[in-house]
GROMACS .gro file of C-alpha atoms in nm:
model
  285
    1UNK     CA    1   6.923  -5.698  -4.955
    2UNK     CA    2   6.560  -5.636  -4.836
    3UNK     CA    3   6.421  -5.683  -4.482
    4UNK     CA    4   6.116  -5.859  -4.480
    5UNK     CA    5   5.887  -5.754  -4.207
    6UNK     CA    6   5.670  -6.016  -4.080
    7UNK     CA    7   5.297  -5.914  -4.064
    8UNK     CA    8   5.082  -6.057  -3.802
    9UNK     CA    9   4.828  -6.296  -3.919
   10UNK     CA   10   4.481  -6.217  -3.793
   11UNK     CA   11   4.180  -6.413  -3.819
   12UNK     CA   12   3.959  -6.208  -4.042
   13UNK     CA   13   3.627  -6.362  -3.907
   14UNK     CA   14   3.723  -6.303  -3.556
   15UNK     CA   15   3.813  -5.931  -3.629
   16UNK     CA   16   3.490  -5.876  -3.809
   17UNK     CA   17   3.283  -6.014  -3.526
   18UNK     CA   18   3.470  -5.800  -3.278
   19UNK     CA   19   3.401  -5.493  -3.478
   20UNK     CA   20   3.033  -5.582  -3.486
   21UNK     CA   21   3.028  -5.618  -3.109
   22UNK     CA   22   3.226  -5.299  -3.057
   23UNK     CA   23   2.978  -5.130  -3.289
   24UNK     CA   24   2.674  -5.274  -3.103
   25UNK     CA   25   2.814  -5.162  -2.777
   26UNK     CA   26   2.889  -4.825  -2.893
   27UNK     CA   27   2.518  -4.761  -3.004
   28UNK     CA   28   2.381  -4.913  -2.702
   29UNK     CA   29   2.588  -4.683  -2.480
   30UNK     CA   30   2.483  -4.367  -2.708
   31UNK     CA   31   2.131  -4.447  -2.665
   32UNK     CA   32   2.135  -4.472  -2.279
   33UNK     CA   33   2.346  -4.152  -2.273
   34UNK     CA   34   2.088  -3.966  -2.492
   35UNK     CA   35   1.813  -4.079  -2.273
   36UNK     CA   36   2.002  -3.956  -1.962
   37UNK     CA   37   2.058  -3.628  -2.110
   38UNK     CA   38   1.717  -3.580  -2.231
   39UNK     CA   39   1.596  -3.667  -1.863
   40UNK     CA   40   1.840  -3.418  -1.724
   41UNK     CA   41   1.741  -3.133  -1.981
   42UNK     CA   42   1.362  -3.201  -1.882
   43UNK     CA   43   1.434  -3.185  -1.512
   44UNK     CA   44   1.638  -2.878  -1.544
   45UNK     CA   45   1.359  -2.700  -1.738
   46UNK     CA   46   1.116  -2.796  -1.465
   47UNK     CA   47   1.342  -2.677  -1.188
   48UNK     CA   48   1.392  -2.347  -1.381
   49UNK     CA   49   1.027  -2.280  -1.446
   50UNK     CA   50   0.964  -2.372  -1.065
   51UNK     CA   51   1.249  -2.144  -0.949
   52UNK     CA   52   1.136  -1.865  -1.182
   53UNK     CA   53   0.756  -1.894  -1.073
   54UNK     CA   54   0.852  -1.896  -0.693
   55UNK     CA   55   1.109  -1.627  -0.782
   56UNK     CA   56   0.835  -1.404  -0.934
   57UNK     CA   57   0.598  -1.457  -0.629
   58UNK     CA   58   0.849  -1.393  -0.399
   59UNK     CA   59   0.981  -1.074  -0.554
   60UNK     CA   60   0.610  -0.951  -0.590
   61UNK     CA   61   0.561  -1.048  -0.221
   62UNK     CA   62   0.885  -0.885  -0.094
   63UNK     CA   63   0.826  -0.565  -0.316
   64UNK     CA   64   0.485  -0.495  -0.150
   65UNK     CA   65   0.552  -0.612   0.206
   66UNK     CA   66   0.931  -0.489   0.262
   67UNK     CA   67   0.828  -0.119   0.251
   68UNK     CA   68   0.564  -0.188   0.518
   69UNK     CA   69   0.809  -0.370   0.727
   70UNK     CA   70   1.071  -0.076   0.700
   71UNK     CA   71   0.806   0.171   0.779
   72UNK     CA   72   0.704  -0.032   1.108
   73UNK     CA   73   1.063  -0.057   1.192
   74UNK     CA   74   1.122   0.314   1.147
   75UNK     CA   75   0.794   0.420   1.346
   76UNK     CA   76   0.925   0.201   1.628
   77UNK     CA   77   1.317   0.311   1.637
   78UNK     CA   78   1.261   0.655   1.480
   79UNK     CA   79   1.433   0.564   1.154
   80UNK     CA   80   1.558   0.804   0.882
   81UNK     CA   81   1.312   1.071   0.728
   82UNK     CA   82   1.159   0.998   0.406
   83UNK     CA   83   1.239   1.301   0.200
   84UNK     CA   84   1.028   1.212  -0.108
   85UNK     CA   85   0.789   1.482  -0.231
   86UNK     CA   86   0.417   1.455  -0.261
   87UNK     CA   87   0.267   1.594  -0.563
   88UNK     CA   88   0.116   1.945  -0.458
   89UNK     CA   89  -0.102   2.011  -0.744
   90UNK     CA   90  -0.476   2.108  -0.638
   91UNK     CA   91  -0.389   2.096  -0.302
   92UNK     CA   92  -0.502   2.319  -0.012
   93UNK     CA   93  -0.296   2.631   0.081
   94UNK     CA   94  -0.349   2.848   0.367
   95UNK     CA   95  -0.377   3.151   0.120
   96UNK     CA   96  -0.686   3.001  -0.016
   97UNK     CA   97  -0.865   3.095   0.296
   98UNK     CA   98  -0.999   3.461   0.357
   99UNK     CA   99  -0.729   3.657   0.536
  100UNK     CA  100  -0.989   3.789   0.781
  101UNK     CA  101  -1.079   3.509   1.004
  102UNK     CA  102  -1.255   3.713   1.283
  103UNK     CA  103  -1.581   3.631   1.122
  104UNK     CA  104  -1.511   3.256   1.109
  105UNK     CA  105  -1.732   3.089   1.377
  106UNK     CA  106  -1.639   2.722   1.369
  107UNK     CA  107  -1.273   2.585   1.381
  108UNK     CA  108  -1.236   2.251   1.197
  109UNK     CA  109  -0.920   2.039   1.259
  110UNK     CA  110  -0.827   1.800   0.966
  111UNK     CA  111  -0.560   1.568   1.067
  112UNK     CA  112  -0.351   1.414   0.789
  113UNK     CA  113  -0.250   1.081   0.897
  114UNK     CA  114   0.100   0.951   0.891
  115UNK     CA  115   0.404   1.184   0.753
  116UNK     CA  116   0.768   1.165   0.735
  117UNK     CA  117   0.931   0.829   0.808
  118UNK     CA  118   0.564   0.709   0.913
  119UNK     CA  119   0.502   0.630   0.560
  120UNK     CA  120   0.177   0.404   0.654
  121UNK     CA  121   0.069   0.127   0.408
  122UNK     CA  122   0.276   0.106   0.070
  123UNK     CA  123   0.183  -0.045  -0.250
  124UNK     CA  124   0.238  -0.015  -0.614
  125UNK     CA  125   0.458   0.301  -0.529
  126UNK     CA  126   0.167   0.459  -0.368
  127UNK     CA  127   0.234   0.575   0.005
  128UNK     CA  128  -0.055   0.617   0.251
  129UNK     CA  129   0.089   0.934   0.385
  130UNK     CA  130   0.085   1.096   0.033
  131UNK     CA  131  -0.280   0.966  -0.028
  132UNK     CA  132  -0.393   1.104   0.322
  133UNK     CA  133  -0.250   1.436   0.229
  134UNK     CA  134  -0.416   1.461  -0.097
  135UNK     CA  135  -0.750   1.380   0.025
  136UNK     CA  136  -0.706   1.613   0.329
  137UNK     CA  137  -0.630   1.913   0.119
  138UNK     CA  138  -0.937   1.858  -0.100
  139UNK     CA  139  -1.154   1.840   0.208
  140UNK     CA  140  -0.991   2.161   0.333
  141UNK     CA  141  -1.043   2.337   0.006
  142UNK     CA  142  -1.433   2.250   0.007
  143UNK     CA  143  -1.461   2.355   0.370
  144UNK     CA  144  -1.266   2.691   0.303
  145UNK     CA  145  -1.537   2.799   0.078
  146UNK     CA  146  -1.798   2.825   0.356
  147UNK     CA  147  -1.805   3.171   0.500
  148UNK     CA  148  -1.837   3.051   0.876
  149UNK     CA  149  -1.570   2.764   0.868
  150UNK     CA  150  -1.196   2.809   0.959
  151UNK     CA  151  -0.982   2.508   0.858
  152UNK     CA  152  -0.680   2.387   1.036
  153UNK     CA  153  -0.453   2.102   0.875
  154UNK     CA  154  -0.223   1.924   1.105
  155UNK     CA  155   0.036   1.918   0.817
  156UNK     CA  156   0.069   2.048   0.462
  157UNK     CA  157   0.407   1.895   0.407
  158UNK     CA  158   0.572   1.542   0.445
  159UNK     CA  159   0.673   1.572   0.814
  160UNK     CA  160   0.615   1.354   1.112
  161UNK     CA  161   0.383   1.436   1.397
  162UNK     CA  162   0.310   1.232   1.702
  163UNK     CA  163  -0.044   1.160   1.817
  164UNK     CA  164   0.006   1.404   2.125
  165UNK     CA  165   0.128   1.680   1.894
  166UNK     CA  166  -0.180   1.640   1.662
  167UNK     CA  167  -0.421   1.662   1.954
  168UNK     CA  168  -0.230   1.954   2.125
  169UNK     CA  169  -0.254   2.159   1.791
  170UNK     CA  170  -0.632   2.083   1.751
  171UNK     CA  171  -0.671   2.207   2.129
  172UNK     CA  172  -0.454   2.527   2.078
  173UNK     CA  173  -0.668   2.602   1.776
  174UNK     CA  174  -0.979   2.555   1.973
  175UNK     CA  175  -1.128   2.324   1.709
  176UNK     CA  176  -1.479   2.193   1.728
  177UNK     CA  177  -1.426   1.880   1.563
  178UNK     CA  178  -1.117   1.654   1.487
  179UNK     CA  179  -1.123   1.447   1.162
  180UNK     CA  180  -0.833   1.211   1.109
  181UNK     CA  181  -0.798   1.098   0.733
  182UNK     CA  182  -0.628   0.748   0.672
  183UNK     CA  183  -0.624   0.482   0.437
  184UNK     CA  184  -0.621   0.095   0.514
  185UNK     CA  185  -0.425  -0.226   0.391
  186UNK     CA  186  -0.459  -0.596   0.480
  187UNK     CA  187  -0.287  -0.904   0.361
  188UNK     CA  188  -0.557  -1.096   0.170
  189UNK     CA  189  -0.643  -0.796  -0.055
  190UNK     CA  190  -0.990  -0.868  -0.031
  191UNK     CA  191  -1.117  -0.613   0.210
  192UNK     CA  192  -1.287  -0.281   0.087
  193UNK     CA  193  -1.487  -0.016   0.185
  194UNK     CA  194  -1.495   0.304   0.408
  195UNK     CA  195  -1.518   0.298   0.797
  196UNK     CA  196  -1.556   0.551   1.056
  197UNK     CA  197  -1.385   0.512   1.414
  198UNK     CA  198  -1.442   0.661   1.726
  199UNK     CA  199  -1.270   0.644   2.073
  200UNK     CA  200  -1.406   0.347   2.268
  201UNK     CA  201  -1.620   0.470   2.578
  202UNK     CA  202  -1.585   0.832   2.469
  203UNK     CA  203  -1.839   1.070   2.607
  204UNK     CA  204  -1.740   1.397   2.401
  205UNK     CA  205  -2.001   1.353   2.112
  206UNK     CA  206  -1.746   1.148   1.904
  207UNK     CA  207  -2.022   0.863   1.837
  208UNK     CA  208  -2.256   1.130   1.703
  209UNK     CA  209  -1.988   1.276   1.492
  210UNK     CA  210  -1.893   0.915   1.350
  211UNK     CA  211  -2.251   0.833   1.270
  212UNK     CA  212  -2.295   1.153   1.065
  213UNK     CA  213  -1.949   1.126   0.877
  214UNK     CA  214  -2.009   0.764   0.777
  215UNK     CA  215  -2.364   0.822   0.655
  216UNK     CA  216  -2.245   1.126   0.439
  217UNK     CA  217  -1.950   0.948   0.303
  218UNK     CA  218  -2.150   0.647   0.210
  219UNK     CA  219  -2.387   0.874   0.024
  220UNK     CA  220  -2.135   1.030  -0.201
  221UNK     CA  221  -1.893   0.724  -0.289
  222UNK     CA  222  -1.978   0.399  -0.442
  223UNK     CA  223  -1.789   0.191  -0.182
  224UNK     CA  224  -1.865  -0.071   0.078
  225UNK     CA  225  -2.025   0.065   0.404
  226UNK     CA  226  -1.838  -0.070   0.681
  227UNK     CA  227  -2.016   0.121   0.935
  228UNK     CA  228  -1.874   0.281   1.245
  229UNK     CA  229  -1.649   0.104   1.501
  230UNK     CA  230  -1.520   0.205   1.847
  231UNK     CA  231  -1.152   0.114   1.917
  232UNK     CA  232  -0.891   0.242   2.141
  233UNK     CA  233  -0.660   0.462   1.913
  234UNK     CA  234  -0.377   0.702   2.038
  235UNK     CA  235  -0.494   0.986   1.825
  236UNK     CA  236  -0.850   0.958   1.949
  237UNK     CA  237  -0.766   0.863   2.316
  238UNK     CA  238  -0.821   1.154   2.573
  239UNK     CA  239  -0.908   1.391   2.288
  240UNK     CA  240  -1.100   1.684   2.448
  241UNK     CA  241  -1.315   1.743   2.137
  242UNK     CA  242  -1.540   1.515   1.909
  243UNK     CA  243  -1.295   1.306   1.727
  244UNK     CA  244  -1.323   1.041   1.449
  245UNK     CA  245  -1.055   0.843   1.249
  246UNK     CA  246  -1.182   0.774   0.881
  247UNK     CA  247  -1.039   0.478   0.696
  248UNK     CA  248  -1.120   0.596   0.359
  249UNK     CA  249  -1.050   0.261   0.169
  250UNK     CA  250  -0.814  -0.026   0.133
  251UNK     CA  251  -0.494   0.046  -0.065
  252UNK     CA  252  -0.435  -0.342  -0.057
  253UNK     CA  253  -0.731  -0.388  -0.277
  254UNK     CA  254  -0.655  -0.350  -0.642
  255UNK     CA  255  -1.004  -0.225  -0.744
  256UNK     CA  256  -1.028   0.017  -0.449
  257UNK     CA  257  -0.683   0.128  -0.509
  258UNK     CA  258  -0.768   0.227  -0.853
  259UNK     CA  259  -1.060   0.440  -0.730
  260UNK     CA  260  -0.853   0.608  -0.466
  261UNK     CA  261  -0.590   0.715  -0.692
  262UNK     CA  262  -0.869   0.843  -0.933
  263UNK     CA  263  -0.919   1.222  -0.912
  264UNK     CA  264  -1.307   1.222  -0.958
  265UNK     CA  265  -1.346   0.939  -0.677
  266UNK     CA  266  -1.118   1.170  -0.456
  267UNK     CA  267  -1.323   1.479  -0.492
  268UNK     CA  268  -1.650   1.255  -0.439
  269UNK     CA  269  -1.482   1.122  -0.114
  270UNK     CA  270  -1.369   1.457   0.013
  271UNK     CA  271  -1.719   1.605  -0.062
  272UNK     CA  272  -1.879   1.324   0.165
  273UNK     CA  273  -1.626   1.426   0.423
  274UNK     CA  274  -1.685   1.796   0.402
  275UNK     CA  275  -2.083   1.763   0.410
  276UNK     CA  276  -2.033   1.520   0.708
  277UNK     CA  277  -1.862   1.765   0.896
  278UNK     CA  278  -2.095   2.058   0.792
  279UNK     CA  279  -2.402   1.857   0.890
  280UNK     CA  280  -2.258   1.786   1.228
  281UNK     CA  281  -2.182   2.151   1.295
  282UNK     CA  282  -2.515   2.262   1.164
  283UNK     CA  283  -2.696   2.011   1.400
  284UNK     CA  284  -2.514   2.173   1.690
  285UNK     CA  285  -2.657   2.504   1.635
   0.00000   0.00000   0.00000
């Protein structure tokens, strides 16, 4: 005996129309979802580009500014000592001078700016303290070739010295002139040139020394002549001898940084400084 299963009778016309409606709705929803997906993707790409651009600028800004912030903090708080070593190639050594200094008539004090945890301005992995030492030693080498000049450097290594220690060392060595070597830096990156600074209201011959130094340096290097300026600076203040503070250039300026990092330019700069010192000493004779 067979069981007959009743089949549900459906209206074919109705079923077809339903299928059509379903298919239509499906296509419509898919179209809308694709549009939303495209919008989301485009927005995501824009956001990623924006974040990448801002991130790149931020990283660049932080990488340049952060070391200077740390340097300032360490200077104020006596932070940890920077133990990195400066390249000592072609640098002045005490042994370069004649051992017999009794015939030396003029003591010249070259003060090497910054040192130790006081790194100074930092950019592109170049520290001001290292550049100061490199230039100062080149100046010392040139001066040491003169028979009547005895050169004293405030430091020949990466060590920290206070302004008072620098001035006291120059006085103890009975120096005739005090020349402090520095670099400069500022935010815009546009500033450039060489400037010689002397102590405001000084009456010890510092102004005359500054004028001669600036004139001499400008004659030897192709850089903007920023002239001389009078400021109140701790390393110059109450200095008993003619003293100047030379800003040899701006490390924040990419073009000038390239020059300052060039050996030939460094030699020209050192020659200008050395000749300025010799001119001042000769003028006093």
